[in-house]
Coordinates of C-alpha atoms in Angstrom, one line a residue:
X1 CA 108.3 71.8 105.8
X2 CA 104.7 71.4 105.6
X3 CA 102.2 74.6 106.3
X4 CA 99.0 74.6 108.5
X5 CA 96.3 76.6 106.8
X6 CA 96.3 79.3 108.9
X7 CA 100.0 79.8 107.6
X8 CA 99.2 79.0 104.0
X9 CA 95.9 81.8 104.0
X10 CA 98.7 84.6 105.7
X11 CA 100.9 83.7 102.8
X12 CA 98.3 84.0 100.5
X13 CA 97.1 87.1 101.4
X14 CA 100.6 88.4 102.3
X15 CA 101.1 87.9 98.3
X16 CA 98.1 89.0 97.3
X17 CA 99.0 92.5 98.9
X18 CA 102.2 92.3 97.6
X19 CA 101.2 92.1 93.9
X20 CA 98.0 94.4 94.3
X21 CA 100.6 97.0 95.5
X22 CA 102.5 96.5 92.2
X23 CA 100.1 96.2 89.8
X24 CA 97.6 99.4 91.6
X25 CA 101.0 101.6 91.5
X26 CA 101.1 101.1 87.8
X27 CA 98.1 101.8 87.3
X28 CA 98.8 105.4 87.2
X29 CA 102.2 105.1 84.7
X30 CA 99.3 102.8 82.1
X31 CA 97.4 105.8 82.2
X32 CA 99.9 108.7 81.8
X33 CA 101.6 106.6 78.5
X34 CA 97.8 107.1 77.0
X35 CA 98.4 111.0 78.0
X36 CA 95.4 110.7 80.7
X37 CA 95.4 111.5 84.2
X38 CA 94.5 108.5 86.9
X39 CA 92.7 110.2 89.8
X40 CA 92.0 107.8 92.5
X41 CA 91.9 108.2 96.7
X42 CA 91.8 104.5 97.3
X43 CA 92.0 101.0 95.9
X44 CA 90.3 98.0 97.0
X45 CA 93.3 97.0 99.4
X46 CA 93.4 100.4 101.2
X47 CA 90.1 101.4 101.0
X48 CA 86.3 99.9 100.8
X49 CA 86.2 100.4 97.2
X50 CA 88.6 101.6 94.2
X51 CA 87.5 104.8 93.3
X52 CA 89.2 106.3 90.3
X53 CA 88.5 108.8 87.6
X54 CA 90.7 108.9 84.5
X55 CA 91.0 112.8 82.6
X56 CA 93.5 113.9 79.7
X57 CA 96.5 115.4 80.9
X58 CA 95.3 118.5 80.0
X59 CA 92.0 118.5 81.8
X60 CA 91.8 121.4 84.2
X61 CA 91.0 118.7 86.9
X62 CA 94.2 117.1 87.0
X63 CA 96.1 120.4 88.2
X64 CA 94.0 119.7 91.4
X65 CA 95.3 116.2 92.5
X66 CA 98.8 115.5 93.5
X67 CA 100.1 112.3 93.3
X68 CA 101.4 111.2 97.2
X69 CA 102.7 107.4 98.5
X70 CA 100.2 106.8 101.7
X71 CA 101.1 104.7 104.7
X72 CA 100.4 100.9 103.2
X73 CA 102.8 101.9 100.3
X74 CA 100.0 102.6 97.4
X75 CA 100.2 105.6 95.5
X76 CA 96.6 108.1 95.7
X77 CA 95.8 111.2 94.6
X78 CA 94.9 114.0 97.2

C-alpha cells in the first residue's frame, strides 16, 4: 500500500507527538534521579514554548508546584 503525502506528513507528525509525549514525561523522572525538581507549565507540543525551571528537591519552590497529567497527555506542573 503506497501513501500520498498528505498521509505520510499525518503519520509523521502523528509519531512525532507520540514520542515527544514519551520522552517530555520523562523528563521529570531524569531530573528527580539527580534529586532536582523539573518545574515546567508547557512543552513545545502543548504550548508555544517549553518553559521549565529545574530546583533541588529541597528548594522551598518545589512545595508550590504539583505535578498534574493535562488534556493532550503531558505531564506539567501547576
Amino acid at each position: 500500500m503506497l501513501l500520498d503525502l498528505s498521509e505520510m506528513k499525518e503519520m509523521c507528525l502523528a509519531v512525532q507527538k507520540w514520542l515527544n509525549e514519551r520522552f517530555c514525561n520523562s523528563d521529570y523522572w531524569g531530573i528527580s534521579q539527580l534529586h532536582g525538581i523539573l518545574i515546567r507549565q508547557g512543552t513545545c507540543e502543548n504550548c508555544d514554548k517549553c518553559d521549565y525551571c529545574v530546583v533541588g528537591s529541597d528548594n522551598s519552590m518545589a512545595k508550590e508546584y504539583e505535578i498534574v497529567k493535562e488534556e493532550k497527555g503531558f505531564l506539567v506542573s501547576r
